[in-house]
Amino acid sequence: MSIHMHMRAVAESEIRDDHTWLAAFMWEAWENHPDEYAAGIAESIDKVWGYVNDLYAAADVLDADADDFWELPIYGGRPVAHSADADPSNPPLGILDPPEVSQAAGFLACVSFDELWNVAGAKLVWAGWDEAQVRQEFLDYHRGLQGFYGAGGRSKPRRGQGGVGLSGGRVPVTAIRRWRRLAS
């Protein structure tokens, strides 16, 4: 069994803040993931997303004024639980509203992967793993998130500004996140 964090961009006007609707939307999005990934409106990270978050946490060490924007790409937003008494071990859906999407894009545009890796990389290379291979895997995730949030290869906004991607011209944009277990 594997588990993925699946992210999908959607125009704010097209979303319903309802777990049942969001779950169905994300299920369909997962079924169309290859096409949506190619279109730049979806991203997924396998079971190491928590470690990707740990990499971004190094921004706090690098910049005391980071304003915790490093938390947004992975764990940011607000949860949409399936019920009031939801089991925390059954991860809810999460929604990043347009201001948080912009802040995540700004953070990813400004942060240096190399600097983050210099601070956190040693903790992310597990015993017996090749450091260059692990570094490349995290760099690929970082670039994927930059592309998803619209921060890679575009003009570099200052931290806290952005909205430079994700929407494909449709703004404001919300990012929906779901943790999905898959049979192997």
Short mmCIF file of C-alpha atoms in Angstrom, two decimals:
data_model
loop_
_atom_site.label_atom_id
_atom_site.label_comp_id
_atom_site.label_asym_id
_atom_site.label_seq_id
_atom_site.Cartn_x
_atom_site.Cartn_y
_atom_site.Cartn_z
CA MET A 1 0.00 0.00 0.00
CA SER A 2 1.20 3.51 -0.75
CA ILE A 3 -0.08 6.89 0.27
CA HIS A 4 0.02 10.15 -1.63
CA MET A 5 -0.76 13.76 -0.97
CA HIS A 6 -2.73 14.89 -4.00
CA MET A 7 -3.17 18.59 -4.78
CA ARG A 8 -5.49 20.12 -7.32
CA ALA A 9 -5.96 23.73 -8.38
CA VAL A 10 -9.44 25.01 -8.99
CA ALA A 11 -11.00 28.42 -9.51
CA GLU A 12 -12.46 29.65 -6.24
CA SER A 13 -15.87 30.16 -7.86
CA GLU A 14 -16.02 26.47 -8.80
CA ILE A 15 -15.49 25.02 -5.33
CA ARG A 16 -17.97 23.98 -2.67
CA ASP A 17 -16.87 23.99 0.96
CA ASP A 18 -18.50 20.61 1.54
CA HIS A 19 -16.60 17.42 2.32
CA THR A 20 -18.86 15.12 0.27
CA TRP A 21 -18.58 17.33 -2.81
CA LEU A 22 -14.81 17.83 -2.34
CA ALA A 23 -14.20 14.10 -1.88
CA ALA A 24 -16.06 13.32 -5.11
CA PHE A 25 -14.23 16.12 -6.92
CA MET A 26 -10.85 14.88 -5.72
CA TRP A 27 -11.70 11.27 -6.58
CA GLU A 28 -12.47 12.31 -10.15
CA ALA A 29 -9.34 14.48 -10.19
CA TRP A 30 -7.23 11.47 -9.13
CA GLU A 31 -8.77 9.38 -11.91
CA ASN A 32 -7.67 12.14 -14.33
CA HIS A 33 -4.38 12.82 -12.56
CA PRO A 34 -2.02 12.16 -15.52
CA ASP A 35 -3.87 14.63 -17.74
CA GLU A 36 -4.32 17.19 -14.95
CA TYR A 37 -0.64 16.85 -13.98
CA ALA A 38 0.36 17.47 -17.60
CA ALA A 39 -1.92 20.52 -17.66
CA GLY A 40 -0.21 21.89 -14.53
CA ILE A 41 -3.31 21.87 -12.34
CA ALA A 42 -2.42 18.82 -10.22
CA GLU A 43 0.56 17.64 -8.22
CA SER A 44 1.18 14.68 -5.96
CA ILE A 45 3.87 13.64 -3.52
CA ASP A 46 4.29 10.10 -2.30
CA LYS A 47 4.56 9.21 1.37
CA VAL A 48 7.52 11.57 1.99
CA TRP A 49 5.49 14.81 1.97
CA GLY A 50 6.15 15.25 5.70
CA TYR A 51 9.88 15.24 4.97
CA VAL A 52 9.35 17.80 2.19
CA ASN A 53 7.68 19.94 4.86
CA ASP A 54 10.74 19.38 7.10
CA LEU A 55 12.93 20.65 4.25
CA TYR A 56 10.83 23.82 4.03
CA ALA A 57 10.96 24.26 7.81
CA ALA A 58 14.64 25.03 7.35
CA ALA A 59 13.50 28.42 6.04
CA ASP A 60 12.86 29.40 9.66
CA VAL A 61 16.56 28.87 10.35
CA LEU A 62 17.58 30.79 7.23
CA ASP A 63 15.22 33.74 7.61
CA ALA A 64 13.79 34.88 10.91
CA ASP A 65 11.23 36.91 8.93
CA ALA A 66 9.90 33.84 7.07
CA ASP A 67 6.45 34.44 8.61
CA ASP A 68 5.83 30.69 8.58
CA PHE A 69 5.01 30.80 4.86
CA TRP A 70 7.15 27.65 4.65
CA GLU A 71 4.20 25.75 6.17
CA LEU A 72 1.84 26.54 3.30
CA PRO A 73 3.00 24.31 0.41
CA ILE A 74 2.47 21.07 2.36
CA TYR A 75 0.32 21.58 5.45
CA GLY A 76 -1.16 25.02 4.90
CA GLY A 77 -4.81 25.84 4.61
CA ARG A 78 -7.84 24.76 6.52
CA PRO A 79 -9.04 21.20 7.00
CA VAL A 80 -12.40 20.05 5.73
CA ALA A 81 -13.12 17.04 7.92
CA HIS A 82 -15.74 14.48 6.95
CA SER A 83 -17.57 14.99 10.25
CA ALA A 84 -17.32 16.91 13.51
CA ASP A 85 -16.00 13.82 15.30
CA ALA A 86 -13.58 12.84 12.52
CA ASP A 87 -10.71 10.54 13.42
CA PRO A 88 -7.44 12.48 13.03
CA SER A 89 -5.80 9.32 11.62
CA ASN A 90 -8.19 9.59 8.67
CA PRO A 91 -6.74 12.73 7.06
CA PRO A 92 -9.26 15.30 5.97
CA LEU A 93 -9.26 17.31 2.84
CA GLY A 94 -7.51 20.66 3.04
CA ILE A 95 -8.15 23.91 1.22
CA LEU A 96 -5.71 26.73 0.60
CA ASP A 97 -7.63 29.88 -0.16
CA PRO A 98 -6.29 32.33 -2.79
CA PRO A 99 -4.23 34.48 -0.34
CA GLU A 100 -2.48 31.34 0.96
CA VAL A 101 -1.88 30.10 -2.58
CA SER A 102 -0.21 33.45 -3.35
CA GLN A 103 1.89 33.26 -0.20
CA ALA A 104 2.95 29.68 -0.98
CA ALA A 105 3.92 30.75 -4.53
CA GLY A 106 5.88 33.70 -3.14
CA PHE A 107 7.71 31.50 -0.65
CA LEU A 108 8.60 28.89 -3.27
CA ALA A 109 9.81 31.58 -5.69
CA CYS A 110 12.09 33.17 -3.12
CA VAL A 111 13.50 30.21 -1.23
CA SER A 112 16.77 28.61 -2.31
CA PHE A 113 16.63 24.82 -2.50
CA ASP A 114 20.39 24.64 -2.05
CA GLU A 115 20.24 26.70 1.15
CA LEU A 116 17.39 24.59 2.49
CA TRP A 117 19.28 21.40 1.65
CA ASN A 118 22.41 22.70 3.37
CA VAL A 119 20.42 23.18 6.59
CA ALA A 120 18.12 20.15 6.50
CA GLY A 121 19.53 17.67 3.99
CA ALA A 122 21.56 15.58 6.44
CA LYS A 123 18.37 14.78 8.39
CA LEU A 124 16.57 13.71 5.22
CA VAL A 125 19.10 11.15 3.98
CA TRP A 126 18.22 7.85 5.62
CA ALA A 127 20.84 5.25 6.52
CA GLY A 128 21.90 3.29 3.49
CA TRP A 129 20.47 5.77 0.98
CA ASP A 130 22.54 7.57 -1.63
CA GLU A 131 22.65 11.27 -0.72
CA ALA A 132 22.73 12.44 -4.34
CA GLN A 133 19.66 10.34 -5.18
CA VAL A 134 17.71 11.60 -2.14
CA ARG A 135 18.71 15.19 -2.87
CA GLN A 136 17.49 14.81 -6.46
CA GLU A 137 14.17 13.36 -5.27
CA PHE A 138 13.60 16.35 -2.99
CA LEU A 139 14.70 18.77 -5.69
CA ASP A 140 12.15 17.16 -8.04
CA TYR A 141 9.41 17.60 -5.43
CA HIS A 142 10.48 21.20 -4.87
CA ARG A 143 10.39 21.97 -8.59
CA GLY A 144 7.03 20.22 -8.90
CA LEU A 145 5.60 22.36 -6.12
CA GLN A 146 7.09 25.50 -7.68
CA GLY A 147 5.39 24.61 -10.94
CA PHE A 148 2.11 23.74 -9.26
CA TYR A 149 1.95 26.91 -7.19
CA GLY A 150 3.22 28.94 -10.13
CA ALA A 151 6.51 29.97 -8.61
CA GLY A 152 8.98 28.29 -10.94
CA GLY A 153 10.34 29.83 -14.08
CA ARG A 154 8.26 32.98 -13.80
CA SER A 155 8.96 36.43 -12.48
CA LYS A 156 9.99 36.20 -8.86
CA PRO A 157 7.46 37.86 -6.57
CA ARG A 158 8.50 39.10 -3.17
CA ARG A 159 7.54 36.90 -0.25
CA GLY A 160 3.81 37.16 0.42
CA GLN A 161 2.99 38.18 -3.13
CA GLY A 162 2.23 35.86 -5.95
CA GLY A 163 -0.78 34.39 -7.61
CA VAL A 164 1.54 33.98 -10.56
CA GLY A 165 0.48 30.49 -11.51
CA LEU A 166 -2.05 27.82 -10.68
CA SER A 167 -4.94 29.64 -12.24
CA GLY A 168 -4.17 29.35 -15.91
CA GLY A 169 -5.68 32.81 -16.15
CA ARG A 170 -8.63 32.05 -13.87
CA VAL A 171 -8.25 33.87 -10.57
CA PRO A 172 -8.64 33.64 -7.65
CA VAL A 173 -7.49 30.06 -7.31
CA THR A 174 -7.86 27.62 -4.47
CA ALA A 175 -5.69 24.55 -3.94
CA ILE A 176 -7.38 21.43 -2.63
CA ARG A 177 -5.33 18.77 -0.90
CA ARG A 178 -6.23 15.19 -0.12
CA TRP A 179 -4.25 12.36 1.37
CA ARG A 180 -4.98 9.16 -0.51
CA ARG A 181 -4.07 5.57 0.33
CA LEU A 182 -3.53 3.35 -2.67
CA ALA A 183 -3.23 -0.41 -2.90
CA SER A 184 0.14 -1.39 -4.26
#
